mmCIF file of C-alpha atoms and ligand atoms in Angstrom:
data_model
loop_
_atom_site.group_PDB
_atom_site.id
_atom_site.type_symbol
_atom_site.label_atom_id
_atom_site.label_comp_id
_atom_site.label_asym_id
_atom_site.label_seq_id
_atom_site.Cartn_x
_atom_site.Cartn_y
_atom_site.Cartn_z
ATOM 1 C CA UNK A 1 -18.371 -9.827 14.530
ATOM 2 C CA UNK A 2 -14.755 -9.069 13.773
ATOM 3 C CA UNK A 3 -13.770 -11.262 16.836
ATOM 4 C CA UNK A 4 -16.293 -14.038 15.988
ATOM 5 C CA UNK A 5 -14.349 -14.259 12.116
ATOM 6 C CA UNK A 6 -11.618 -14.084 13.201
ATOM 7 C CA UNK A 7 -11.714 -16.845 15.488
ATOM 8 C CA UNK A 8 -12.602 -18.940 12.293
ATOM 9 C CA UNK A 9 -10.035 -17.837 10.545
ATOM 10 C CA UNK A 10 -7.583 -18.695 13.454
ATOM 11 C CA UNK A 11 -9.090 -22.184 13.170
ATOM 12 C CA UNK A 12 -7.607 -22.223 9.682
ATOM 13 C CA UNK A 13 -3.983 -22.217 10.907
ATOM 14 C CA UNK A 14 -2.881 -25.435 9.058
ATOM 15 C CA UNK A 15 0.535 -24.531 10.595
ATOM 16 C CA UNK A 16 -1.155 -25.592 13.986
ATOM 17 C CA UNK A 17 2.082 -24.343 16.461
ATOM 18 C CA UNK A 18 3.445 -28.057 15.655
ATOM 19 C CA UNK A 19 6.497 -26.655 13.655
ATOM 20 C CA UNK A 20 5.787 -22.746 14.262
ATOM 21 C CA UNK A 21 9.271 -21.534 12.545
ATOM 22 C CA UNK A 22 10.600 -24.157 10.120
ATOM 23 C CA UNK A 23 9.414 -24.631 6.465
ATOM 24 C CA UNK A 24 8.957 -28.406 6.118
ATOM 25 C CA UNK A 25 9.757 -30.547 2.857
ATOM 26 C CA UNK A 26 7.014 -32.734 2.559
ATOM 27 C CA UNK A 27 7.088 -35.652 -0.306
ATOM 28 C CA UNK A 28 3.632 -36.931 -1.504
ATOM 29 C CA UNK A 29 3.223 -39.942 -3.075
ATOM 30 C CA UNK A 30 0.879 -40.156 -6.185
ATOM 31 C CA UNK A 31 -0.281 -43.832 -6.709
ATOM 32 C CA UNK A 32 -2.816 -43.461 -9.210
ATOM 33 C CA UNK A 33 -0.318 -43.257 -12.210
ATOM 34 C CA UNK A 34 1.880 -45.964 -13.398
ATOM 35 C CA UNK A 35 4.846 -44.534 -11.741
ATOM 36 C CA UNK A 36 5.591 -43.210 -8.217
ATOM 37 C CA UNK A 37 6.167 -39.558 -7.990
ATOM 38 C CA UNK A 38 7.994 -37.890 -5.255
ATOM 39 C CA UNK A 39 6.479 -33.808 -5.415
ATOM 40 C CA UNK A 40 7.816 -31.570 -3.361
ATOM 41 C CA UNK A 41 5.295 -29.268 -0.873
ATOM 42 C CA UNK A 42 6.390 -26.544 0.381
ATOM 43 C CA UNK A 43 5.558 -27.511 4.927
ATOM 44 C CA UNK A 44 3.011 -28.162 6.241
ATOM 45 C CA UNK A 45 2.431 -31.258 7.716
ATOM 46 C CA UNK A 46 -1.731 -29.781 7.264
ATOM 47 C CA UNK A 47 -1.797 -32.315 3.916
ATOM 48 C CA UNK A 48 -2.529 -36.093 3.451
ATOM 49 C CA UNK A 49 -2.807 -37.780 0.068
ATOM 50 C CA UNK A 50 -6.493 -38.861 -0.584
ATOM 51 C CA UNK A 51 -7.582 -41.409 -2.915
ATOM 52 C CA UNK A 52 -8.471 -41.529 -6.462
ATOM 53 C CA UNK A 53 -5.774 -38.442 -7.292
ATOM 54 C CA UNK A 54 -6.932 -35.643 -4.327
ATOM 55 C CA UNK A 55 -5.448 -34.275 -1.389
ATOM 56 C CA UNK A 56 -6.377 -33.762 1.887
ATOM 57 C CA UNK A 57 -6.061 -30.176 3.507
ATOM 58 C CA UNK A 58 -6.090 -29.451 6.631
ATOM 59 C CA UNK A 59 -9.931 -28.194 7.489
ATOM 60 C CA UNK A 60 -10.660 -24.721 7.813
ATOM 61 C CA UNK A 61 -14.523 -23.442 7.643
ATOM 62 C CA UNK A 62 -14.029 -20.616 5.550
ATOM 63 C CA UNK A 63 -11.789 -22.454 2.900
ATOM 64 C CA UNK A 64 -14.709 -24.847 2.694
ATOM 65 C CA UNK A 65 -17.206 -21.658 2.349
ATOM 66 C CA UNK A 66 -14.978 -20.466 -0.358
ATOM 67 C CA UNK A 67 -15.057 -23.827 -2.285
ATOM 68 C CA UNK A 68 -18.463 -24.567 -2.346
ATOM 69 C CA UNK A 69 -19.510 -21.244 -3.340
ATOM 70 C CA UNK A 70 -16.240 -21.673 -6.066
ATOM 71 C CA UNK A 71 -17.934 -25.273 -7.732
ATOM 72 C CA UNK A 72 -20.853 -22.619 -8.942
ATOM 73 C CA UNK A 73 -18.715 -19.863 -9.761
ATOM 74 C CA UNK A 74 -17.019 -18.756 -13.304
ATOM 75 C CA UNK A 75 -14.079 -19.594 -11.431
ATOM 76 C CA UNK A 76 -15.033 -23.697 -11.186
ATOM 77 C CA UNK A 77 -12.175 -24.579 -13.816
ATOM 78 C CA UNK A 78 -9.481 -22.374 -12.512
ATOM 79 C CA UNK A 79 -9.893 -23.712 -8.973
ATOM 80 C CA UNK A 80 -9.295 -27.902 -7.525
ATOM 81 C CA UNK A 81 -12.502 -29.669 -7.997
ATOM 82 C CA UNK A 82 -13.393 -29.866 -4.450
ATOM 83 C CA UNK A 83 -15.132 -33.037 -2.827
ATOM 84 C CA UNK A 84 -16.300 -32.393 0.959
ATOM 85 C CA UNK A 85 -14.731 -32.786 3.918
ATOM 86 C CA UNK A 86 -13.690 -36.434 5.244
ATOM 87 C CA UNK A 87 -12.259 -37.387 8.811
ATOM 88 C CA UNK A 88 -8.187 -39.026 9.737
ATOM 89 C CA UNK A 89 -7.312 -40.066 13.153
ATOM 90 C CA UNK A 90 -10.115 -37.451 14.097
ATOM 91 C CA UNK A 91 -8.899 -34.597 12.465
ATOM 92 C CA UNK A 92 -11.165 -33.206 9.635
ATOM 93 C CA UNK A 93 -9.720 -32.143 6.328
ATOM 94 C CA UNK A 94 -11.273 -30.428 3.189
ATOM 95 C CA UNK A 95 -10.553 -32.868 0.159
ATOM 96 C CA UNK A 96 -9.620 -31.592 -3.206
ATOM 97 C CA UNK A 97 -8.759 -32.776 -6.506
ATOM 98 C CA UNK A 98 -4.301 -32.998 -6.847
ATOM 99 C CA UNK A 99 -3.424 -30.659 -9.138
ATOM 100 C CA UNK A 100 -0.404 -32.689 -9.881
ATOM 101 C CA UNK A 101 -1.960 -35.946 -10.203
ATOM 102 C CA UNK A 102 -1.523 -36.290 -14.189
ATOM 103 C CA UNK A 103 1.824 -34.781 -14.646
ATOM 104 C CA UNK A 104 4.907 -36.821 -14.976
ATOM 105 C CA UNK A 105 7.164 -35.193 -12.421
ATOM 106 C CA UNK A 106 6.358 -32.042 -12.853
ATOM 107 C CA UNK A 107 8.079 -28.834 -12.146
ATOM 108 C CA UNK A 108 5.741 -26.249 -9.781
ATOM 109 C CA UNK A 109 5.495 -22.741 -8.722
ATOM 110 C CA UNK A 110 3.601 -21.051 -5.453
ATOM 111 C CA UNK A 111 2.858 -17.081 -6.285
ATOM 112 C CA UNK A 112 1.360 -15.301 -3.436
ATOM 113 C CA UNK A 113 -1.136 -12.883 -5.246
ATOM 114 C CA UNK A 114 -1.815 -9.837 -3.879
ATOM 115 C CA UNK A 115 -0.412 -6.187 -2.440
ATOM 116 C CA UNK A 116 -1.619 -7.650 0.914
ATOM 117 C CA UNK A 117 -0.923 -10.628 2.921
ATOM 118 C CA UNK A 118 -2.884 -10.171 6.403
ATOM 119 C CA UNK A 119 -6.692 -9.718 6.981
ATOM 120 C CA UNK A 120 -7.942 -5.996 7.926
ATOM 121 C CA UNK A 121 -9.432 -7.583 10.964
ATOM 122 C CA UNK A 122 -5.720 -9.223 11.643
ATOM 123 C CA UNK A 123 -4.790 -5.217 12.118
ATOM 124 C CA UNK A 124 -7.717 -4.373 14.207
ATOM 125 C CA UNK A 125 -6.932 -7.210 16.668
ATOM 126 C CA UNK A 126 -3.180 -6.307 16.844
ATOM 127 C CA UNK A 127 -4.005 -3.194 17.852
ATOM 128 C CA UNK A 128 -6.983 -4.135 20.354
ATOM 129 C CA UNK A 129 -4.703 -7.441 21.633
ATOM 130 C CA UNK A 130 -1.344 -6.973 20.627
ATOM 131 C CA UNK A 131 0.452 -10.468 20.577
ATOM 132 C CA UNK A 132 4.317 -10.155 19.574
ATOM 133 C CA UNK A 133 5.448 -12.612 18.228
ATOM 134 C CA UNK A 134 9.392 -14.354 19.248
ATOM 135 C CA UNK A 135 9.680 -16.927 15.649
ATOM 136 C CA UNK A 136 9.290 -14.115 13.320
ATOM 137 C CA UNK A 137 11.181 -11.686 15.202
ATOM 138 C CA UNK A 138 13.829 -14.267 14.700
ATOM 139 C CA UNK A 139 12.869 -14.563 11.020
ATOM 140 C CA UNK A 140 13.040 -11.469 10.512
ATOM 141 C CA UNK A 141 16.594 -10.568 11.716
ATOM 142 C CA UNK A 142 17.817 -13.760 9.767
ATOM 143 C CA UNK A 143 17.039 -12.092 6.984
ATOM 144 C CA UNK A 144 17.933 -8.576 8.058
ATOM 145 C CA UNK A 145 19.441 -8.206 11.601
ATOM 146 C CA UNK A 146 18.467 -4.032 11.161
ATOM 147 C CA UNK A 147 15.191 -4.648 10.144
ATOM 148 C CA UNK A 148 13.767 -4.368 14.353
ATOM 149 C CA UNK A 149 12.641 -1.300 15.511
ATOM 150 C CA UNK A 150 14.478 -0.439 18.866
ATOM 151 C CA UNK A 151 10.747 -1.564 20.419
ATOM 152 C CA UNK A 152 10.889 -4.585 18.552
ATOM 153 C CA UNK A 153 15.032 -5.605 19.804
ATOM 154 C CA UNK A 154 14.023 -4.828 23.163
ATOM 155 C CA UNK A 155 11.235 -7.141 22.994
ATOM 156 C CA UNK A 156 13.129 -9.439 20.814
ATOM 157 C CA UNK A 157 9.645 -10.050 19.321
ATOM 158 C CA UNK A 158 6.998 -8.329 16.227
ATOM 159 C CA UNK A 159 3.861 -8.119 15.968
ATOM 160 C CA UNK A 160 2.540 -10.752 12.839
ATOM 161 C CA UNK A 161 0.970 -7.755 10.935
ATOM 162 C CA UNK A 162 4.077 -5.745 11.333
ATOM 163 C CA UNK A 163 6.542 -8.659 10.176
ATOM 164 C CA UNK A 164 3.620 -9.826 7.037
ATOM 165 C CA UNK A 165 4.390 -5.987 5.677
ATOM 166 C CA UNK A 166 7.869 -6.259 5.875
ATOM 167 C CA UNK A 167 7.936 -8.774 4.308
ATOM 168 C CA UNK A 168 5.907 -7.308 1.906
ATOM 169 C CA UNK A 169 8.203 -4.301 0.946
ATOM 170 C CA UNK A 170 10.820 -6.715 0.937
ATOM 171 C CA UNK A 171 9.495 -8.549 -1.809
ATOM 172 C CA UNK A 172 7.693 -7.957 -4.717
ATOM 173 C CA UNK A 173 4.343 -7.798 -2.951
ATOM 174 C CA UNK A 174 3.946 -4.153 -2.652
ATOM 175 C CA UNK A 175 5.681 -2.697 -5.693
ATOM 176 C CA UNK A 176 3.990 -5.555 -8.299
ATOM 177 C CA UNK A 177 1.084 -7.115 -6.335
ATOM 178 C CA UNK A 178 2.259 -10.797 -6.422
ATOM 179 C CA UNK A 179 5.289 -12.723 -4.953
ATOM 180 C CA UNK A 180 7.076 -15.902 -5.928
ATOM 181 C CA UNK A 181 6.982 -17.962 -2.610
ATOM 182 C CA UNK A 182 8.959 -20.992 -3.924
ATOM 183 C CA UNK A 183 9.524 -23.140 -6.721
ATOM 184 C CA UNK A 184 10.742 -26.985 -7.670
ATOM 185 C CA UNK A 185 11.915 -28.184 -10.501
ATOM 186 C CA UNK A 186 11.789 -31.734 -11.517
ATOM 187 C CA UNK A 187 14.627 -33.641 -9.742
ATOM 188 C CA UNK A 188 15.701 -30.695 -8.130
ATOM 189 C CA UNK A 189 15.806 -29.156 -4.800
ATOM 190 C CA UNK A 190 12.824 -26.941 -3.795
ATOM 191 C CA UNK A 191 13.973 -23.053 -4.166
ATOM 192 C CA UNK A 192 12.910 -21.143 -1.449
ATOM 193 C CA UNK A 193 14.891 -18.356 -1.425
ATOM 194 C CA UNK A 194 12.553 -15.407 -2.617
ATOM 195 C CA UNK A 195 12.258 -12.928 0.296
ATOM 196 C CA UNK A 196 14.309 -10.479 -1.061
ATOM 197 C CA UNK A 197 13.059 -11.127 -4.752
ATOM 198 C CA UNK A 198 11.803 -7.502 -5.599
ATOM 199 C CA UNK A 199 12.040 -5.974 -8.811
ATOM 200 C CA UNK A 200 11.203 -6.606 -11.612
ATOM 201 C CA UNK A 201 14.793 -8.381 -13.228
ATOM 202 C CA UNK A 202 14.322 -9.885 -10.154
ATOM 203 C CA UNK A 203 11.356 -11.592 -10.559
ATOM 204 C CA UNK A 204 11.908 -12.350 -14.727
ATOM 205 C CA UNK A 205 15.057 -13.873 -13.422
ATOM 206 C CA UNK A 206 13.485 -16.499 -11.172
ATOM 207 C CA UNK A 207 10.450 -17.098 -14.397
ATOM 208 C CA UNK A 208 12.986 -17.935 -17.004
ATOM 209 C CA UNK A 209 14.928 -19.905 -14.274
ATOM 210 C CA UNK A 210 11.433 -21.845 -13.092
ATOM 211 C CA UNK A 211 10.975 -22.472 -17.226
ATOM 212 C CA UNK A 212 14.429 -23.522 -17.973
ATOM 213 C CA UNK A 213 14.362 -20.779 -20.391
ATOM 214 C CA UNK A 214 12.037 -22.544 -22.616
ATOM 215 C CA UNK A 215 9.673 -19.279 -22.973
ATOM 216 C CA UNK A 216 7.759 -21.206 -25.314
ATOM 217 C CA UNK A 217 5.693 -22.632 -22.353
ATOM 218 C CA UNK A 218 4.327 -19.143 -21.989
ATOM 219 C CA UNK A 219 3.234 -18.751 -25.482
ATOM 220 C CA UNK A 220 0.825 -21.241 -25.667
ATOM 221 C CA UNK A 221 -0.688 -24.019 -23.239
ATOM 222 C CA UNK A 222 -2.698 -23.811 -19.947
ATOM 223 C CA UNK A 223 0.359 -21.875 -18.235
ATOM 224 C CA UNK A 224 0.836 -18.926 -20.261
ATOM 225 C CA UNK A 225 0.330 -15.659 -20.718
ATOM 226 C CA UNK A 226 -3.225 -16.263 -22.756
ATOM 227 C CA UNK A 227 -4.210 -18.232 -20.631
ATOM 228 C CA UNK A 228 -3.782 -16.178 -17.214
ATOM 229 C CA UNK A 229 -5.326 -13.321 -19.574
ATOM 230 C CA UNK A 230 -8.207 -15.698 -20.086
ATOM 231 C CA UNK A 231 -8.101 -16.311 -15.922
ATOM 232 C CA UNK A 232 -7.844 -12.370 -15.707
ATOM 233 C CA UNK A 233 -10.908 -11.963 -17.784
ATOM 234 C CA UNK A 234 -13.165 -14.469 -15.620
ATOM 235 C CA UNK A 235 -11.935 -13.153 -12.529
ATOM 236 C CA UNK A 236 -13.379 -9.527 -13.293
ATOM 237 C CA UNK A 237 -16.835 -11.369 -14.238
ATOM 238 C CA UNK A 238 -16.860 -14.085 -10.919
ATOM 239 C CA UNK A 239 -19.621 -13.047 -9.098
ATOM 240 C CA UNK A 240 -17.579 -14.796 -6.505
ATOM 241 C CA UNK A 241 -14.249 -12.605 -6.890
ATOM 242 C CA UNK A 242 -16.711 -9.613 -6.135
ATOM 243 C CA UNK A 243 -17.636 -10.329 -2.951
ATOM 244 C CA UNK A 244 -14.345 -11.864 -1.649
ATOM 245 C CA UNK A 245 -11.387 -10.402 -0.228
ATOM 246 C CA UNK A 246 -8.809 -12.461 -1.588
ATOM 247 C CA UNK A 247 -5.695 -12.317 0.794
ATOM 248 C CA UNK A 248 -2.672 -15.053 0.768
ATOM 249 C CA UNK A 249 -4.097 -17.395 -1.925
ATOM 250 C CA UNK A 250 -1.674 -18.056 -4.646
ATOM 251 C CA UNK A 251 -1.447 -19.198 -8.299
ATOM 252 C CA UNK A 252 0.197 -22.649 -8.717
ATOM 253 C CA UNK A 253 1.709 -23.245 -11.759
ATOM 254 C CA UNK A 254 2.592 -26.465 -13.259
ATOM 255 C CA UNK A 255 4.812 -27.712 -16.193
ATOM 256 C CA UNK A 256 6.442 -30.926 -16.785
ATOM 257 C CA UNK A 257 8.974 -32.672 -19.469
ATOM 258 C CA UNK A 258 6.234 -33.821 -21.587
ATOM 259 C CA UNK A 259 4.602 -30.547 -22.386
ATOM 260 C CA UNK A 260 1.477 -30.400 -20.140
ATOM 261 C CA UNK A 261 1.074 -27.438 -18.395
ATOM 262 C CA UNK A 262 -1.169 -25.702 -15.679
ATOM 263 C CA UNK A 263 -2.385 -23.031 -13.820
ATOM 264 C CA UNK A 264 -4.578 -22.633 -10.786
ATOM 265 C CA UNK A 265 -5.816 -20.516 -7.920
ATOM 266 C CA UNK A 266 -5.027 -22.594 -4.617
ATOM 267 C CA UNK A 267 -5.529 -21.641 -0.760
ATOM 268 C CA UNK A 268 -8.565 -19.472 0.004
ATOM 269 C CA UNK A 269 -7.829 -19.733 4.439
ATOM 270 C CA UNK A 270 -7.777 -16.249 4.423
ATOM 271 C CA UNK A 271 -10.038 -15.531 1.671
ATOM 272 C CA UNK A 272 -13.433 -13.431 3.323
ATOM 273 C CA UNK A 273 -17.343 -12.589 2.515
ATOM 274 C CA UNK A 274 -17.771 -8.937 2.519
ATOM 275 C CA UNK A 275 -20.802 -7.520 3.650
ATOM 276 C CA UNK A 276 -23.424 -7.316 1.280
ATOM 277 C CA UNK A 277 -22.914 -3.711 0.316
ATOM 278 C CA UNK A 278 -19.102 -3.924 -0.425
ATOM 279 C CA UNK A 279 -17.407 -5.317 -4.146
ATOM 280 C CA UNK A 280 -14.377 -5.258 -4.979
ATOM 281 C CA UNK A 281 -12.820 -4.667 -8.366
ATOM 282 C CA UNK A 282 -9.209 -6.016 -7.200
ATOM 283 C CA UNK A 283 -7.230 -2.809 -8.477
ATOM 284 C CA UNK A 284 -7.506 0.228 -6.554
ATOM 285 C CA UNK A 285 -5.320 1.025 -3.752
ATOM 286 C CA UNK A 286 -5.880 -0.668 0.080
ATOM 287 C CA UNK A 287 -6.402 1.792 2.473
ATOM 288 C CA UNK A 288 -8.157 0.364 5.569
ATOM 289 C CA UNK A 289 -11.408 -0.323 5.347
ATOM 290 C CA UNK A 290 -12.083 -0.189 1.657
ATOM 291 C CA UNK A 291 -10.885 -4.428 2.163
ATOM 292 C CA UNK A 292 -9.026 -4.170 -1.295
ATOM 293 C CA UNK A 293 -6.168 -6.559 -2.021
ATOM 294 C CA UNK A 294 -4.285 -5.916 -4.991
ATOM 295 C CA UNK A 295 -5.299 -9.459 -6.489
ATOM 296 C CA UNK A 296 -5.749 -8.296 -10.069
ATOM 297 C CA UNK A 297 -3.238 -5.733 -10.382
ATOM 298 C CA UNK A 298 -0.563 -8.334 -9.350
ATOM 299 C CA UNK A 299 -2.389 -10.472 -12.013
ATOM 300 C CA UNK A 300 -2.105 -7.321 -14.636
ATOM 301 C CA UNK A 301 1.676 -6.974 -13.427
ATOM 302 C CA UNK A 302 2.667 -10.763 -13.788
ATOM 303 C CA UNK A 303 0.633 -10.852 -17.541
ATOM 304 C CA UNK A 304 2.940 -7.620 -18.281
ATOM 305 C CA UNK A 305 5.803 -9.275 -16.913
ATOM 306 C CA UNK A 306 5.337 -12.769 -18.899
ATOM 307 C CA UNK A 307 4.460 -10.745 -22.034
ATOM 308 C CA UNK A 308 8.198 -9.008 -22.172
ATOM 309 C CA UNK A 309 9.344 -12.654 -21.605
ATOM 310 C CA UNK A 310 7.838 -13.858 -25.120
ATOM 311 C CA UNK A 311 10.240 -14.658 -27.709
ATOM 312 C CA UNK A 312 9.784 -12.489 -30.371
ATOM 313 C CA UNK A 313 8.552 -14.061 -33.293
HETATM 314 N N1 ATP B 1 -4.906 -28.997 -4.810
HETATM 315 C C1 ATP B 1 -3.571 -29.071 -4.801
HETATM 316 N N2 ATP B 1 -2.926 -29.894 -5.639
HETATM 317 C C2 ATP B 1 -1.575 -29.991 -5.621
HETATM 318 N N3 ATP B 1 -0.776 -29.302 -4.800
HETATM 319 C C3 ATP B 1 -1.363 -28.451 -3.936
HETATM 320 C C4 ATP B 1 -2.776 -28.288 -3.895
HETATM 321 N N4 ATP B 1 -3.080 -27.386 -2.937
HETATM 322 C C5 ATP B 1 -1.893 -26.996 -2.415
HETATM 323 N N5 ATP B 1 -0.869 -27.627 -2.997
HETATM 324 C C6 ATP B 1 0.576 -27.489 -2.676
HETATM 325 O O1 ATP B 1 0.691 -27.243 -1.287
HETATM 326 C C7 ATP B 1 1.347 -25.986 -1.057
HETATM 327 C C8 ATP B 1 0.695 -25.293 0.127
HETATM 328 O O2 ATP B 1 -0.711 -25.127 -0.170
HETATM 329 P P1 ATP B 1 -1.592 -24.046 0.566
HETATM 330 O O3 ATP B 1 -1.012 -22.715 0.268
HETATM 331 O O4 ATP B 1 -3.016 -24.307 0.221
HETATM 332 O O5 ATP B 1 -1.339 -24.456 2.085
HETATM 333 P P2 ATP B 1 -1.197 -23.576 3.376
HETATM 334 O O6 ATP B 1 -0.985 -24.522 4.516
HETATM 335 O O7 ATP B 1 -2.342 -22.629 3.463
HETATM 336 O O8 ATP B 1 0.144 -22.806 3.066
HETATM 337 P P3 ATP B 1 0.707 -21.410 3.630
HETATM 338 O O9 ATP B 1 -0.146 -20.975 4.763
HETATM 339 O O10 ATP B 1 2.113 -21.766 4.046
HETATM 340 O O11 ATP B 1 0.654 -20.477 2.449
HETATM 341 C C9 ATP B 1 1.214 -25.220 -2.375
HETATM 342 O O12 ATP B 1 2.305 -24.347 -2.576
HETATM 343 C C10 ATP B 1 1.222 -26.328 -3.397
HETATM 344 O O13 ATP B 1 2.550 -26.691 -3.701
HETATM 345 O O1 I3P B 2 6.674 -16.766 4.619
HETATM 346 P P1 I3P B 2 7.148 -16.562 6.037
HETATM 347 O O2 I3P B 2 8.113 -15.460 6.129
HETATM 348 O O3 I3P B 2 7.650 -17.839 6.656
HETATM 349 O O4 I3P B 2 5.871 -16.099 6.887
HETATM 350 C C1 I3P B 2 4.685 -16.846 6.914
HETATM 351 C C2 I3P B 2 3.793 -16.466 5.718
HETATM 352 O O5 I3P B 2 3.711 -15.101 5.566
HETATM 353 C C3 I3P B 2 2.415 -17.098 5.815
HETATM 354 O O6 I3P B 2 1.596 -16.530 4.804
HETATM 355 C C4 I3P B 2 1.767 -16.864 7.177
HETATM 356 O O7 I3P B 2 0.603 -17.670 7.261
HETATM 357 P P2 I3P B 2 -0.867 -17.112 7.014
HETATM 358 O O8 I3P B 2 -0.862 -16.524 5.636
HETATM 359 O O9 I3P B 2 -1.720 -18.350 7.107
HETATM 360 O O10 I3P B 2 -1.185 -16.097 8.056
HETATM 361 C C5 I3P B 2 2.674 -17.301 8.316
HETATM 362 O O11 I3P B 2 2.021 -16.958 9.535
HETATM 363 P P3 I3P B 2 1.899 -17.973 10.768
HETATM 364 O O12 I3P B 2 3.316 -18.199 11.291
HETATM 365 O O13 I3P B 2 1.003 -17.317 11.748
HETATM 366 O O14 I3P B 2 1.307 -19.262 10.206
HETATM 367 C C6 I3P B 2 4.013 -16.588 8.245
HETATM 368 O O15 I3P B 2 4.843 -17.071 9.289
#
């Protein structure tokens, strides 16, 4: 079984080996508006624009699983509407509504939710079929040439699990459940530069930054703090949060000059049924096997975090 899913979810690499170690800019082009805007993805080469304002991902089984049991969840308006899967030069992708197709270029934010980034069955192969790995050995030292074990130099290669959880202590993904991945602001260059983004000044620091200090976005609007309250208290009802482990799927959030804000859950690739006698609740501790992920205490920790950013009135 655990070989069998995890083959699927290796069919989910949108990454595909074609660019294994660089992030890629890519610029999508939304037509449907009177204007042209140039948005900023952080890689992947895995996305086409679609017509009528959706995008094209990359097709992975269990992302489609996850969205067609999300259009009859709770979670339906926190989610892209999602529309099937349709073929390009032979390659199938899942189609989804573009979250940014009515903003007027808008400023956006990838948070990795979550105290964990790699599927329990991800360990459980590592250890049955160890595979080091060369490009994040040399991501890794880039970042922090001590980091290796004396193993791990020798080899001049990690194992993926092994380099996911460093990166995890490194950031803020173990001591507050979430992590800012990247961020663009309008007109500006996309900040990627989060790896070592930890504590908690840390992470207020890049918010006000990704707001322009206008805290007044997270008072009110459909990126704020009631609002991912409102998220928090559908997610602990969604029959379909439950039964999920939720691993590597972010929050986007959106604002632009105009006012209009967002925020949704993107990227369920790594997102997994549980058998029928597991449920989650999204808060207690991983150890392996219980399949936990840390999703809604990162949620509780970001709400607490956003709240101490409100001006005082
Ligand atoms: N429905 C959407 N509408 C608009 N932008 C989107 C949408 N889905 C994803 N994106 C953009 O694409 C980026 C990558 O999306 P996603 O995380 O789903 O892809 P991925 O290939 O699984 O990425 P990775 O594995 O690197 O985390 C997001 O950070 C976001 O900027
Ligand atoms: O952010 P970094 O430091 O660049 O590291 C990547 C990141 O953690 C991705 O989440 C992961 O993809 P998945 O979540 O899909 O596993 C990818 O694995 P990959 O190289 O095997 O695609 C890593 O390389």
């Amino acid at each position: 079984v655990l070989t069998s899913s995890l083959t699927q979810h290796h069919s989910c690499d949108t990454h595909q080996g074609v660019y294994p170690n660089i992030i890629h800019v890519m610029y999508i082009e939304i037509l449907q508006l009177s204007y042209v805007c140039l948005i900023l993805l952080v890689f992947t080469g895995s996305f086409h624009v679609g017509d009528y304002g959706t995008l094209l991902k990359r097709f992975c089984e269990g992302e489609q699983q996850c969205y067609l049991r999300l259009m009859e969840d709770s979670l339906r308006p926190f989610v892209p509407a999602y529309h099937g899967v349709v073929q390009r030069d032979e390659q199938d992708y899942n189609m989804m509504d573009n979250l940014l197709t009515h903003f007027n270029t808008p400023a956006i934010m990838d948070c990795k939710m979550g105290t964990r980034t790699y599927l329990e069955e991800e360990l459980v192969i590592a250890r049955e079929r160890p595979q080091p790995r060369k490009d994040m050995y040399e991501k890794m030292v880039a970042v922090d040439p001590e980091a290796p074990t004396v193993q791990e130099r020798a080899q001049q290669a990690v194992l993926k699990t092994r380099y996911m959880q460093w990166r995890e202590t490194l950031s803020s993904t173990t001591t507050l459940g979430f992590r800012i991945e990247g961020f663009r602001k309008a007109d500006e260059e996309c900040h990627t530069n989060f790896k070592r983004t930890k504590s908690r000044e840390q992470v207020i620091e890049a918010l006000d930054n990704f707001v322009d200090s206008n805290t007044t976005i997270l008072v009110s609007g459909t990126f704020s703090e009631p609002r991912l309250k409102q998220l928090r208290q559908v997610l602990e009802a969604s029959d379909f949060f439950k039964s999920h482990e939720v691993v590597g799927s972010s929050l986007l959030f959106v604002h632009d000059w105009t006012g209009s804000t967002g925020v949704w859950m993107i990227d369920f690739g790594k997102t997994a049924a549980l058998p029928s006698h597991l449920m989650l609740d999204h808060r207690t501790p991983w150890e392996e096997g219980n399949r936990e992920d840390g999703y809604l205490w990162g949620l509780d920790n970001l709400i607490d975090i956003l709240s101490n950013m409100l001006p005082l009135t």
